[in-house]
Short mmCIF file of C-alpha atoms in Angstrom, two decimals:
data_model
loop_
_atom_site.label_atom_id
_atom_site.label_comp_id
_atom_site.label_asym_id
_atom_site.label_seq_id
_atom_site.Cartn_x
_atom_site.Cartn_y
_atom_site.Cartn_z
CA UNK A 1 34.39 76.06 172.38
CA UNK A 2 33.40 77.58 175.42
CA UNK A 3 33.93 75.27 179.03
CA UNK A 4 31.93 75.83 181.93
CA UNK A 5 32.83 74.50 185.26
CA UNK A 6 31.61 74.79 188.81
CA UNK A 7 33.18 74.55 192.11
CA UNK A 8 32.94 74.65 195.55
CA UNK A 9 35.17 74.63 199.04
CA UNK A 10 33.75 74.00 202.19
CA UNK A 11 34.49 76.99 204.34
CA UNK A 12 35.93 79.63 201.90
CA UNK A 13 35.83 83.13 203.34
CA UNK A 14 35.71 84.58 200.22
CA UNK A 15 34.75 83.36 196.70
CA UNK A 16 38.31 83.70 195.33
CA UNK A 17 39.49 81.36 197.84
CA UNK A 18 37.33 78.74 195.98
CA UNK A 19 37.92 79.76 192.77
CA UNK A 20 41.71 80.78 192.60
CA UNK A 21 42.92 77.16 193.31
CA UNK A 22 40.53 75.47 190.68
CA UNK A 23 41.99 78.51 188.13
CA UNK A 24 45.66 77.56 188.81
CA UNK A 25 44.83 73.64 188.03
CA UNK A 26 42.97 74.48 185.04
CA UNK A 27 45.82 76.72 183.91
CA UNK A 28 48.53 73.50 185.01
CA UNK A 29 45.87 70.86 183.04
CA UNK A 30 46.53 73.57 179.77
CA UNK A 31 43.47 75.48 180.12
CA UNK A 32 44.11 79.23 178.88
CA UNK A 33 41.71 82.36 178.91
CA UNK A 34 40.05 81.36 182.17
CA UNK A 35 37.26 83.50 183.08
CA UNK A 36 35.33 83.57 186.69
CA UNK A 37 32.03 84.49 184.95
CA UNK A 38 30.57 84.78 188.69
CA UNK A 39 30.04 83.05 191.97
CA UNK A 40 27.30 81.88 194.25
CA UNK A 41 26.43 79.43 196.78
CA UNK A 42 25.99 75.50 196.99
CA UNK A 43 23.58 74.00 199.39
CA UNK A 44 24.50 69.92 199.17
CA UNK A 45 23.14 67.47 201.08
CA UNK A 46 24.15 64.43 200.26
CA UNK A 47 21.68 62.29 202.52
CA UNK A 48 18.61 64.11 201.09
CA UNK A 49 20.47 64.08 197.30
CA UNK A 50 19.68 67.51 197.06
CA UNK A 51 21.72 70.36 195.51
CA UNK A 52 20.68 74.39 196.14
CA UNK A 53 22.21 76.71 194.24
CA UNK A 54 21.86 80.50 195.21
CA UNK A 55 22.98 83.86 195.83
CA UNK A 56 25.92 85.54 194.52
CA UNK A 57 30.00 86.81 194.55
CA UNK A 58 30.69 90.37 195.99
CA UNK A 59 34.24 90.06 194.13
CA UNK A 60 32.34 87.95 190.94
CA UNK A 61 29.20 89.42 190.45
CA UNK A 62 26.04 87.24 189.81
CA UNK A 63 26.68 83.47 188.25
CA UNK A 64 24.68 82.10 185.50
CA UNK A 65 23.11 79.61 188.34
CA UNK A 66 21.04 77.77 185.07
CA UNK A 67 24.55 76.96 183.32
CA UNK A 68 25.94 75.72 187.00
CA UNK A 69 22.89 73.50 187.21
CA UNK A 70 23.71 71.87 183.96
CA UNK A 71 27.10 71.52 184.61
CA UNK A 72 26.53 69.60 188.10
CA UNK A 73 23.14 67.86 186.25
CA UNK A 74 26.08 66.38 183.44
CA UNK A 75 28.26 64.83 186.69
CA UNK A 76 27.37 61.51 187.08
CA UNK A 77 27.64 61.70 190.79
CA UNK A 78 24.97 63.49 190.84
CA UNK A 79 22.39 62.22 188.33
CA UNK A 80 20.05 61.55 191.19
CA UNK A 81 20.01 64.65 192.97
CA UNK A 82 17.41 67.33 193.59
CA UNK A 83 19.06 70.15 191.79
CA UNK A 84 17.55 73.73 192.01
CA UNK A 85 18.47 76.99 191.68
CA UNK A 86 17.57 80.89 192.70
CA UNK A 87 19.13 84.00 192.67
CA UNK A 88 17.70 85.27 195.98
CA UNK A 89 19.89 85.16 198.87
CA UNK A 90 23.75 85.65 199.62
#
């Protein structure tokens, strides 16, 4: 069965810089045939309890940004957030 996950890191310069530390703990946790299926950007504002998702990965292409919404809608953290998502924007 297929796995989705999303992340994020604060600052990244680049989208691999997010993504290549998740891959390696997926691939220590026994996760194998990871794929970055694409990237994009998180808006999170935690005082509002709203979540943008947008844009898209130079190196990753385009993200599913409908997928990423259900996998952060499934996280109880955030079961009371605003979540939204566009593909407009960088």
């Amino acid at each position: 069965a297929t796995v989705f996950f999303v992340t994020s890191r604060k600052g990244a310069a680049y989208h691999r810089n997010a993504a290549e530390p998740f891959v390696d703990k997926l691939q220590a946790s026994g996760y194998r045939n990871i794929n970055v299926t694409g990237g994009g950007r998180l808006y999170f504002n935690s005082d509002d309890k709203k979540i943008r998702i947008f844009g898209f990965s130079y190196g990753f292409g385009l993200a599913d940004h409908a997928i990423s919404k259900r996998v952060i809608e499934q996280d109880e953290r955030f079961q009371d957030y605003d979540i939204t998502w566009s593909n407009e924007g960088y």
